[in-house]
Coordinates of N, CA and C in Angstrom, one line a residue:
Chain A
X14 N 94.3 102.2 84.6 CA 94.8 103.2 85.6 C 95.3 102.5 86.8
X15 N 96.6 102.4 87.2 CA 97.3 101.9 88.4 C 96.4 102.9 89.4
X16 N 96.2 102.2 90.5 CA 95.7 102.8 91.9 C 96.3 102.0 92.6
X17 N 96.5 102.4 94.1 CA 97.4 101.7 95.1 C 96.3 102.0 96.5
X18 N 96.5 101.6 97.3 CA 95.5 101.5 98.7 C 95.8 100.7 99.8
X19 N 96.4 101.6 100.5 CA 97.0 101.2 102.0 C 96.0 100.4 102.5
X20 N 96.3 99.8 103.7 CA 95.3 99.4 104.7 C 96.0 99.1 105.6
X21 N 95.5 99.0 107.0 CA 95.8 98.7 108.3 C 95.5 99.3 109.4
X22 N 96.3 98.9 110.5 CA 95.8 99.8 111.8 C 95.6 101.1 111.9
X23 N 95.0 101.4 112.5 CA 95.0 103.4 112.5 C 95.7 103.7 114.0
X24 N 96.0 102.9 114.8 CA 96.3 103.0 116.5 C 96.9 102.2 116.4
X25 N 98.0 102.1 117.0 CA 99.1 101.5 117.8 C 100.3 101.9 118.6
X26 N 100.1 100.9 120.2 CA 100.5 101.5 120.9 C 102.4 101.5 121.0
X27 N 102.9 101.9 121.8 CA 104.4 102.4 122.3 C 104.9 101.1 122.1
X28 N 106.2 101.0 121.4 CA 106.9 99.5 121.5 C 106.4 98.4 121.1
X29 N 105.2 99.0 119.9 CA 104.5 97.8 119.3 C 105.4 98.0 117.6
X30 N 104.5 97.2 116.7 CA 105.0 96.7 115.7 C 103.8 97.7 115.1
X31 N 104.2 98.4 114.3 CA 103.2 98.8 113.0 C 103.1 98.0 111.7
X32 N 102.4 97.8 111.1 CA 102.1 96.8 110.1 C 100.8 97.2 109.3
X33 N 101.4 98.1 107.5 CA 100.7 98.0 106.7 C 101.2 97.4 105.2
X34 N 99.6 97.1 104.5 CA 100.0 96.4 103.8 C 99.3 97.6 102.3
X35 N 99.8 97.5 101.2 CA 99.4 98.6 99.6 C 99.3 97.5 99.2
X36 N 98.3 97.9 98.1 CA 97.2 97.2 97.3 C 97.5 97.6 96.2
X37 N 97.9 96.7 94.7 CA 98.4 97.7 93.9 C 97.2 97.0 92.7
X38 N 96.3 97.9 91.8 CA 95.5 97.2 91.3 C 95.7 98.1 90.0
X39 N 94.8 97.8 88.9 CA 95.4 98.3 87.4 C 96.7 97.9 86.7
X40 N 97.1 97.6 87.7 CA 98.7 97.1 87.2 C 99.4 96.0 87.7
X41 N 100.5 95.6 87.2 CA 101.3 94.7 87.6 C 102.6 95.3 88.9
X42 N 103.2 94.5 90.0 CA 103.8 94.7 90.5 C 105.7 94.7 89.6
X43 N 105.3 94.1 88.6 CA 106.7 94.3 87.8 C 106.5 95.2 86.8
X44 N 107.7 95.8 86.5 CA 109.0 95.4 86.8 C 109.2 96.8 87.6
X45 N 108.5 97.2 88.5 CA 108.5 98.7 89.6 C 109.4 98.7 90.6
X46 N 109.6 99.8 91.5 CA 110.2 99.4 92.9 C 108.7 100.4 93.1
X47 N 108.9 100.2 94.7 CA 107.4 100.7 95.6 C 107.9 100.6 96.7
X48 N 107.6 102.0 96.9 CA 107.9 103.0 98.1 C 107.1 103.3 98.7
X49 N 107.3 103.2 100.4 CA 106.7 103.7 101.6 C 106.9 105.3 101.9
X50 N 106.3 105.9 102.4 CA 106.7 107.7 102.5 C 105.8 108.2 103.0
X51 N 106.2 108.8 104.9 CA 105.7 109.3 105.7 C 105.3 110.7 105.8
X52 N 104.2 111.3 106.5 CA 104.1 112.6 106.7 C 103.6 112.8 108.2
X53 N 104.2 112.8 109.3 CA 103.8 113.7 110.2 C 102.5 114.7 110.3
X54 N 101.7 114.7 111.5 CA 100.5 115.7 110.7 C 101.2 117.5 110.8
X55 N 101.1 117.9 109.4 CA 101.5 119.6 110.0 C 103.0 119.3 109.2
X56 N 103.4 118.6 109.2 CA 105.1 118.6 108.6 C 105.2 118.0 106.9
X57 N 106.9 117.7 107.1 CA 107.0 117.3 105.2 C 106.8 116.2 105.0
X58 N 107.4 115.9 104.1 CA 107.5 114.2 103.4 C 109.1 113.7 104.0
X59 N 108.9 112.1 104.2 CA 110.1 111.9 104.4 C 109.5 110.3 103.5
X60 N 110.6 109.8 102.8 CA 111.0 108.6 102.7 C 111.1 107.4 103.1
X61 N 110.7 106.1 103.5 CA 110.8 105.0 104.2 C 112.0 104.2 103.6
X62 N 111.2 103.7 102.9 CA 111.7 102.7 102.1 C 111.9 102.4 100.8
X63 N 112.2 101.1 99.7 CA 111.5 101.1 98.7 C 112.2 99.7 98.5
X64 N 111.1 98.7 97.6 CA 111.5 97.5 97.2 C 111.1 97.2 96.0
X65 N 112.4 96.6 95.5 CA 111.9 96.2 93.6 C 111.4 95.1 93.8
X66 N 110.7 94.6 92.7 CA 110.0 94.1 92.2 C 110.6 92.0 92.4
X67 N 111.9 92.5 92.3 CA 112.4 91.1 92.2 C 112.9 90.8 93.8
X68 N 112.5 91.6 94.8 CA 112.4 91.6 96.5 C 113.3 92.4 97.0
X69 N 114.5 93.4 96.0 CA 115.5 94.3 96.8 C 115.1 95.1 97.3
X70 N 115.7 95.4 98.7 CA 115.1 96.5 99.2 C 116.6 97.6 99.7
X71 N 115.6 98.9 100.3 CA 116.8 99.8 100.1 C 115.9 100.5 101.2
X72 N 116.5 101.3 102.5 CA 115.8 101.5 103.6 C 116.5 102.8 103.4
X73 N 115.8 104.2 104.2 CA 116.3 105.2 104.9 C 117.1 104.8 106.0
X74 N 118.4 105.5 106.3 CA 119.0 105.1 107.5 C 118.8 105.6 108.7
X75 N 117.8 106.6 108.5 CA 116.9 106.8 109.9 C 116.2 106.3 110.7
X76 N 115.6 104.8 109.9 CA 114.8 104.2 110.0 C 115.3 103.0 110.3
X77 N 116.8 102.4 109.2 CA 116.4 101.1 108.8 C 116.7 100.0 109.8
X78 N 116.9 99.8 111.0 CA 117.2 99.3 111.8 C 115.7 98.6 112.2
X79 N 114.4 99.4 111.8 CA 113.2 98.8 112.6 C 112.1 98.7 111.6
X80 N 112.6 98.7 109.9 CA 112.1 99.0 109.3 C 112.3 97.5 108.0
X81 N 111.1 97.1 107.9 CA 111.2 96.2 107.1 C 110.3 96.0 105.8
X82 N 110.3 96.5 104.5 CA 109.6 96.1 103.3 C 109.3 94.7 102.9
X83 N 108.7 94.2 102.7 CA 108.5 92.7 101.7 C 106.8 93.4 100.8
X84 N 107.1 91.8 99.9 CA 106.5 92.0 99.0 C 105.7 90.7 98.7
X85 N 104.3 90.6 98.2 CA 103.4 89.0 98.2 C 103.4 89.7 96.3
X86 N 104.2 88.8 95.4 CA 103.5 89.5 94.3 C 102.5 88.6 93.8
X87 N 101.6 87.6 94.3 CA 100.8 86.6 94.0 C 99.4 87.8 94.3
X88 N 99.6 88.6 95.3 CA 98.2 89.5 95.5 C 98.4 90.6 95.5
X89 N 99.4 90.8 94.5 CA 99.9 92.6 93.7 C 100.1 92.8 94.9
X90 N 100.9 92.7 96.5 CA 100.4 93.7 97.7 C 102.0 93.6 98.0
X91 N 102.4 94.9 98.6 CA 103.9 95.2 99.5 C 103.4 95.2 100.3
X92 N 104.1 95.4 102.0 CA 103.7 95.3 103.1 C 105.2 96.6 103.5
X93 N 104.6 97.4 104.7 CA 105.7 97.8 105.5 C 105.8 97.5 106.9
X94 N 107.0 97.3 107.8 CA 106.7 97.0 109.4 C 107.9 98.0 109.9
X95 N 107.4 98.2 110.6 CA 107.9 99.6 111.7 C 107.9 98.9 113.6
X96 N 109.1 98.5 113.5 CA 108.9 97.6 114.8 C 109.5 99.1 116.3
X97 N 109.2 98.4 117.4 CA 109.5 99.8 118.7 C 109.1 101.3 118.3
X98 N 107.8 101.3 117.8 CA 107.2 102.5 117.5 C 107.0 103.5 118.6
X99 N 107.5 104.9 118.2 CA 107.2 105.8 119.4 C 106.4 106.4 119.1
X100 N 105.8 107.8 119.4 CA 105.0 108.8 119.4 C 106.0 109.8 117.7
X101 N 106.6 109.2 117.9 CA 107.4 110.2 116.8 C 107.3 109.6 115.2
X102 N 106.1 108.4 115.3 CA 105.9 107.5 113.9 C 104.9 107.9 113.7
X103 N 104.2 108.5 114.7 CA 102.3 109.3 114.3 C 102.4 109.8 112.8
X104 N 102.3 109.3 111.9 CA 102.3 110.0 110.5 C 100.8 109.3 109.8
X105 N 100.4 110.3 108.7 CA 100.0 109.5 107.6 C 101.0 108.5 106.9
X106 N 100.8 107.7 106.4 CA 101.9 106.6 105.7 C 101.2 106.4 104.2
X107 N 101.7 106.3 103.2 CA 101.9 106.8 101.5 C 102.4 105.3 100.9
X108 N 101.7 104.6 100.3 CA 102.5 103.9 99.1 C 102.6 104.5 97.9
X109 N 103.6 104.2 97.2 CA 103.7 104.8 95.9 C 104.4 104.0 94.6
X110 N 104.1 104.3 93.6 CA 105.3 103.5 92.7 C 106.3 104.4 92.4
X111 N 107.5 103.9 92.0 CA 108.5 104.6 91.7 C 108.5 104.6 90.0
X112 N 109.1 105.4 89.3 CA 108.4 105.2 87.6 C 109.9 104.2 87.5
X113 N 110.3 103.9 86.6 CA 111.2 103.1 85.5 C 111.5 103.8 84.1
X114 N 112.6 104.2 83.7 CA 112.8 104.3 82.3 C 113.2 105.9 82.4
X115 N 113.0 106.7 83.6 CA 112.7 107.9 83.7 C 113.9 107.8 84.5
X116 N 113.4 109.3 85.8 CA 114.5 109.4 86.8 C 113.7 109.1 88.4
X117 N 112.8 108.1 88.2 CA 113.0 107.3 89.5 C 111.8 108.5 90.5
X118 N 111.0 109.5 89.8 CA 109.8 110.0 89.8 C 108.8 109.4 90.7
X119 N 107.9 109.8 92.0 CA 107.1 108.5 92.6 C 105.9 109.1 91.9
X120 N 105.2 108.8 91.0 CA 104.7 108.9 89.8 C 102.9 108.7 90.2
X121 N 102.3 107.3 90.9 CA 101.4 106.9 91.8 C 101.4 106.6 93.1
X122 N 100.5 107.4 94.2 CA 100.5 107.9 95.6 C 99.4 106.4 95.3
X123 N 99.3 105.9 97.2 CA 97.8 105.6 98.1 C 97.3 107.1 97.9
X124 N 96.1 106.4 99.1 CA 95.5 107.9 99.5 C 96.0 108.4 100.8
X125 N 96.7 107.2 101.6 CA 97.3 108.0 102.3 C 96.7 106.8 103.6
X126 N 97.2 106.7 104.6 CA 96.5 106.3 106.0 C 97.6 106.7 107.2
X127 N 96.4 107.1 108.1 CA 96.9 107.7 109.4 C 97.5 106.6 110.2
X128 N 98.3 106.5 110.8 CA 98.7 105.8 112.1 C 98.9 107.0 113.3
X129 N 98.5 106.2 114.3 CA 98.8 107.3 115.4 C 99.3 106.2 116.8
X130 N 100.3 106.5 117.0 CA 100.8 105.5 118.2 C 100.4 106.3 119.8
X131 N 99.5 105.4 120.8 CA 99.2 106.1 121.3 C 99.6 105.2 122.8
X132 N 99.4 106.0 124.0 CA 99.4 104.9 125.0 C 98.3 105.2 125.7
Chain B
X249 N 123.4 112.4 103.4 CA 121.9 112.8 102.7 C 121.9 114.2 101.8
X250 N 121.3 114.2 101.0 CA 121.3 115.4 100.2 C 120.1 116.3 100.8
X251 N 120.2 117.7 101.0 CA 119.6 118.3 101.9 C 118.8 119.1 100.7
X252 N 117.5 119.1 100.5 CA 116.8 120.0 99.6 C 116.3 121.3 100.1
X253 N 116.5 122.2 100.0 CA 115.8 123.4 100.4 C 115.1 124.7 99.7
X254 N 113.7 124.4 100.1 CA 112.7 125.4 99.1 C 112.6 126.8 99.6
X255 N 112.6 127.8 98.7 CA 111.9 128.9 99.1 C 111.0 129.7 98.4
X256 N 110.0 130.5 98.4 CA 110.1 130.8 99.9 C 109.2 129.5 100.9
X257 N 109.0 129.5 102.0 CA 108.4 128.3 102.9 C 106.8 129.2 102.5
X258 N 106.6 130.1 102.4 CA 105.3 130.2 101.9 C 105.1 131.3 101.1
X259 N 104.1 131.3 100.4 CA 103.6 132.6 98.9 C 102.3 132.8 99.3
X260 N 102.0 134.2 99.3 CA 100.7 134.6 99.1 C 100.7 135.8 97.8
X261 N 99.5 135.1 97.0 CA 99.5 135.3 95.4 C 98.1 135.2 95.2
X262 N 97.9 136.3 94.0 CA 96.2 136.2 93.4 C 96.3 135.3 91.8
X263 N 94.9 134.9 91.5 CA 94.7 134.6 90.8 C 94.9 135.0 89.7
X264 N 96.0 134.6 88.5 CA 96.3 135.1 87.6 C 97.6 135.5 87.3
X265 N 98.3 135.4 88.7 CA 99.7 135.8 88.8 C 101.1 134.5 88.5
X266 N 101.6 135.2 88.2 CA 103.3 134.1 87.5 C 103.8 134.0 88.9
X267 N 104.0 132.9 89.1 CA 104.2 132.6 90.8 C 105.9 131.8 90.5
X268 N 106.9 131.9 91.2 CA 107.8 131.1 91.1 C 108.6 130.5 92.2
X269 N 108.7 129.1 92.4 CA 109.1 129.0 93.5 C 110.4 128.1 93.5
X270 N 111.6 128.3 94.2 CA 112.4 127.6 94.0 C 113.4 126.7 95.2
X271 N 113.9 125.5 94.1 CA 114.3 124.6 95.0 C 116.0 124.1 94.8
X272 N 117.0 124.3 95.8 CA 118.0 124.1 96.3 C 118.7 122.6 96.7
X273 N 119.5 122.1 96.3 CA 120.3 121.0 96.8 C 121.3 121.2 97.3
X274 N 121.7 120.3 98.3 CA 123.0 120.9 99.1 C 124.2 119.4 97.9
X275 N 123.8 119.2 97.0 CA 125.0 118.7 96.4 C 124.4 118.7 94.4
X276 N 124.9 118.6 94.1 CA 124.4 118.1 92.6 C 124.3 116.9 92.4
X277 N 122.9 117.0 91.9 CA 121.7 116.4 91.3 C 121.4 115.5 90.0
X278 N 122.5 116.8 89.2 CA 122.3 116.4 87.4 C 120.3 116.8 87.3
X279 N 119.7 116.0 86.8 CA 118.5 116.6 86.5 C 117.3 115.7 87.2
X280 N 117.9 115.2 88.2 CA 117.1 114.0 89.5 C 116.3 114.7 90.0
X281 N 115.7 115.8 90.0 CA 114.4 116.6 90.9 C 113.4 116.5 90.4
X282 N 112.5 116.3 91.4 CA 110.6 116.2 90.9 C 110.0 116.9 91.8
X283 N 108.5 117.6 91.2 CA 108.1 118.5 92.1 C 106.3 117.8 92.1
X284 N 105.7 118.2 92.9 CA 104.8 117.5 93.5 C 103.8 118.7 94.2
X285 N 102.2 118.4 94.0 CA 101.6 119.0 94.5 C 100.4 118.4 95.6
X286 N 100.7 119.4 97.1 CA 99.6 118.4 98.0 C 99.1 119.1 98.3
X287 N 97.4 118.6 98.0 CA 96.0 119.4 99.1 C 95.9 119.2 100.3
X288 N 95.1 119.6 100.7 CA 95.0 119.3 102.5 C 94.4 118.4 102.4
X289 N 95.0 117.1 103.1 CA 93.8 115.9 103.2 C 94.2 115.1 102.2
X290 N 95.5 114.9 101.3 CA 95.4 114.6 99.9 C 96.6 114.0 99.6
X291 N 97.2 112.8 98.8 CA 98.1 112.9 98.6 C 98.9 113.7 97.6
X292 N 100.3 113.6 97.7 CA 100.8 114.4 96.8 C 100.7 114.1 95.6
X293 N 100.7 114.7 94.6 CA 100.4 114.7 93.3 C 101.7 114.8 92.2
X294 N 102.4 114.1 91.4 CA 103.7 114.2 90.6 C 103.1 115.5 89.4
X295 N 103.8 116.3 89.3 CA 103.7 117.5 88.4 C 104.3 117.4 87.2
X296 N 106.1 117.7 87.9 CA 107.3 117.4 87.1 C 108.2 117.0 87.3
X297 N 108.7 115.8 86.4 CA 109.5 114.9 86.8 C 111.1 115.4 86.0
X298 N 111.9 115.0 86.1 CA 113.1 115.1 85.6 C 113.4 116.4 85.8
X299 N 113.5 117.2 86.3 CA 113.6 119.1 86.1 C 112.4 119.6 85.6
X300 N 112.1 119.2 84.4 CA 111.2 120.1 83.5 C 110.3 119.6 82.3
X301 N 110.1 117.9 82.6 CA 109.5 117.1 82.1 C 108.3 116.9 83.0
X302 N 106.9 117.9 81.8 CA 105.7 117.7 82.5 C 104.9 116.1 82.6
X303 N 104.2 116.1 83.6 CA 103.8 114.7 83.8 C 102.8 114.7 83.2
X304 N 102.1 113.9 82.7 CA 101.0 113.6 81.3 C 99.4 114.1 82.3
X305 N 98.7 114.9 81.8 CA 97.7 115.0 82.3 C 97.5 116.7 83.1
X306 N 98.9 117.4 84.0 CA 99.3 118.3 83.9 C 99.2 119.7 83.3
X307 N 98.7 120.5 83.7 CA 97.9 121.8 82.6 C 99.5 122.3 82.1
X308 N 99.5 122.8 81.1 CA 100.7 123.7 81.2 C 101.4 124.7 81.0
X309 N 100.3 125.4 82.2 CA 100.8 126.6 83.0 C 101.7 126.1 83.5
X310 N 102.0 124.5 84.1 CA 103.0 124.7 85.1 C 104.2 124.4 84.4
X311 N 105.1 124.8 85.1 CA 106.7 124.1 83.6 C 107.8 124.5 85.3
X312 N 108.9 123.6 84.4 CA 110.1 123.8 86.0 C 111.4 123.6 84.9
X313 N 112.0 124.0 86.0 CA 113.9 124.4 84.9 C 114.3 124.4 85.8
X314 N 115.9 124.3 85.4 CA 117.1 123.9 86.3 C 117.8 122.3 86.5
X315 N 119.1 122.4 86.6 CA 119.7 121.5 86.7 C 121.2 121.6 87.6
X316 N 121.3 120.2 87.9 CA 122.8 120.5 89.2 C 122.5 120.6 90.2
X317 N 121.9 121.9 91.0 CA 121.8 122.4 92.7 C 120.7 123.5 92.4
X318 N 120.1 124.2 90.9 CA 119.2 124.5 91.9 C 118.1 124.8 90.6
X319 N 117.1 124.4 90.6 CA 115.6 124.5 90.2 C 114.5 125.4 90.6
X320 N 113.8 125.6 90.0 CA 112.4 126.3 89.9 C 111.3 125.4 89.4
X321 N 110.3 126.0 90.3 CA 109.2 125.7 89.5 C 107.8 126.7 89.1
X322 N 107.5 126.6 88.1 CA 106.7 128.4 88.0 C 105.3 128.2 87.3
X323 N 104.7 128.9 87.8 CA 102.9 129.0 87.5 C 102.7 130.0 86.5
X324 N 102.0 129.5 85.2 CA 102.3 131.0 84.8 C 101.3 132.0 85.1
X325 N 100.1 131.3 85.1 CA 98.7 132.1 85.7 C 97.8 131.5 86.7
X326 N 98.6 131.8 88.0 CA 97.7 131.0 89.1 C 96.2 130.8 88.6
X327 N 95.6 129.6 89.2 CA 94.3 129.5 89.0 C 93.6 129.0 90.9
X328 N 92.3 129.0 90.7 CA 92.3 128.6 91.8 C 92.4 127.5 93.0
X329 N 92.8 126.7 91.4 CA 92.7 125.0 91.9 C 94.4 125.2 92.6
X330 N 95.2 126.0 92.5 CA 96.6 125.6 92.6 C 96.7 126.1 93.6
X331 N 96.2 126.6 94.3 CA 96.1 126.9 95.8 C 96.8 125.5 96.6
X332 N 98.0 125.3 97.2 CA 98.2 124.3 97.7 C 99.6 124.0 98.1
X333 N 99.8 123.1 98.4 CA 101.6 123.0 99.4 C 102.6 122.4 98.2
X334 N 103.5 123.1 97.7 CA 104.6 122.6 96.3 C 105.6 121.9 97.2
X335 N 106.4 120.8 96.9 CA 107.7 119.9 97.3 C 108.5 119.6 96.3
X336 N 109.4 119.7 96.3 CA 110.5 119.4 95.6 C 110.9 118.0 95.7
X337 N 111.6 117.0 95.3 CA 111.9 115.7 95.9 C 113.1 115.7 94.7
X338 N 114.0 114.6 95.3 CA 115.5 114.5 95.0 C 115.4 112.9 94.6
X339 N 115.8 112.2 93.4 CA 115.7 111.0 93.1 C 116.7 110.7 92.3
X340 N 118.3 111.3 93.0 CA 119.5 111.2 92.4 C 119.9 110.1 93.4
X341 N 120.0 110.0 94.6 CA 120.5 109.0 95.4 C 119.5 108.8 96.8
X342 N 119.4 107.8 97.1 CA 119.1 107.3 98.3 C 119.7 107.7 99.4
X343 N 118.9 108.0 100.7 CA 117.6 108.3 100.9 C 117.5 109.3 100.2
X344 N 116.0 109.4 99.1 CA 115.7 110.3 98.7 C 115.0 111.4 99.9
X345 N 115.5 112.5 99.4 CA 114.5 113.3 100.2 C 113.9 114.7 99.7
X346 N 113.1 115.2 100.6 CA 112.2 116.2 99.9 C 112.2 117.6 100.6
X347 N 112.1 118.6 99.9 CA 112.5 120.2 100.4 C 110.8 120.0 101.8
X348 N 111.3 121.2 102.3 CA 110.1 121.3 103.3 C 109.0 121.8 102.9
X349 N 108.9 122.1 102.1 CA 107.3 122.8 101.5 C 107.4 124.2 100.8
X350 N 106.6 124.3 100.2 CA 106.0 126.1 99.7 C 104.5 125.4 100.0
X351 N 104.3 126.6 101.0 CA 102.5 126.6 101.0 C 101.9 127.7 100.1
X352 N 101.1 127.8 99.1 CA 100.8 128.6 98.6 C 99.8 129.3 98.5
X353 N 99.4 130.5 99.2 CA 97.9 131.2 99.6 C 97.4 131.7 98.8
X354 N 96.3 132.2 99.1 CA 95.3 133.2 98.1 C 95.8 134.7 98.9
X355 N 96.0 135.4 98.3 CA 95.8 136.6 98.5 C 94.8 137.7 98.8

């Protein structure tokens, strides 16, 4: 059974760099893409990012200017970075896989981790 | 961006009841919509993928139709576990994105 599991800071301040890393275990990181996807507390889902397997990446253009995916596939793990963070990045943050062979379904969630940018 | 929009934004329904909720694209889709279920505190959960392709594990009460711009998804006999926030998501083009919610109450 694939499980995935965020980790990182839960606080960080104004005009810093956010920085988490998913943990993808049961499974292999190939041949997937794996997606970042935020929720606001009280609001919807929105989309980050997402990077295949072979390091392509593909950003929201709401974001993608401060927004960077990579990938370690030596310790199953993606990473996301959210650089000049405001009060308006306070979300829970979501890794997920994207399925293959289907229609591109995010099929396996994290459990989710809060960030909260604070000053 | 392709704009998804659910209605209604919330349901209040008893146990037992055929619940149906539906979801809107501001462009066609073909059969790129997936619907998803979140608890409080929880991540979201993949239900159905492709329109109306149940996800493995899935009771199936729940079943979803539609294709192009606009979809459903329907309960046939609320239970209590299904008490919870339905989303639609769009996985025809990039940035994917996702309707605003159906919250779904007890009555």
């Amino acid at each position: 059974q694939v499980q995935l599991q965020e980790s990182g800071p839960g606080l960080v301040k104004p005009s810093e760099t956010l920085s988490l890393t998913c943990t993808v275990s049961g499974g292999s990181i190939s041949p997937y893409y794996w997606s970042w996807i935020r929720q606001p507390p009280g609001k919807g889902l929105e989309w980050i990012g997402y990077i295949y397997y072979s390091g392509t990446t593909n950003y929201n253009p709401s974001l993608k200017s401060r927004v960077t995916i990579s990938l370690d596939t030596s310790r199953n793990q993606f990473s996301l970075r959210v650089t000049s963070v405001t009060a308006a990045d306070t979300a829970v943050y979501y890794c997920a896989r994207v399925a293959i062979g289907t229609y591109y379904e995010f099929d396996y969630w994290g459990q989710g981790t809060l960030v909260t940018v604070y000053s | 961006d392709i704009q998804m929009t659910q209605s209604p934004s919330s349901l209040s329904a008893s146990v037992g009841d055929r619940v149906t909720i539906t979801c809107r694209a501001s462009q066609r889709i073909s059969y790129y919509l997936n619907w998803y279920q979140q608890k409080p505190g929880k991540a979201p959960k993949l239900l159905i993928y492709a329109a109306s392709n149940l996800q493995s594990g899935v009771p199936s009460r729940f079943s979803g139709s539609g294709s192009e711009s606009d979809f459903t998804l329907t309960i046939s006999s609320l239970q209590p576990e299904d008490f919870a926030t339905y989303y639609c998501q769009q996985s025809y083009s990039t940035p994917y994105t996702f309707g605003q919610g159906t919250e779904l109450e007890i009555k």
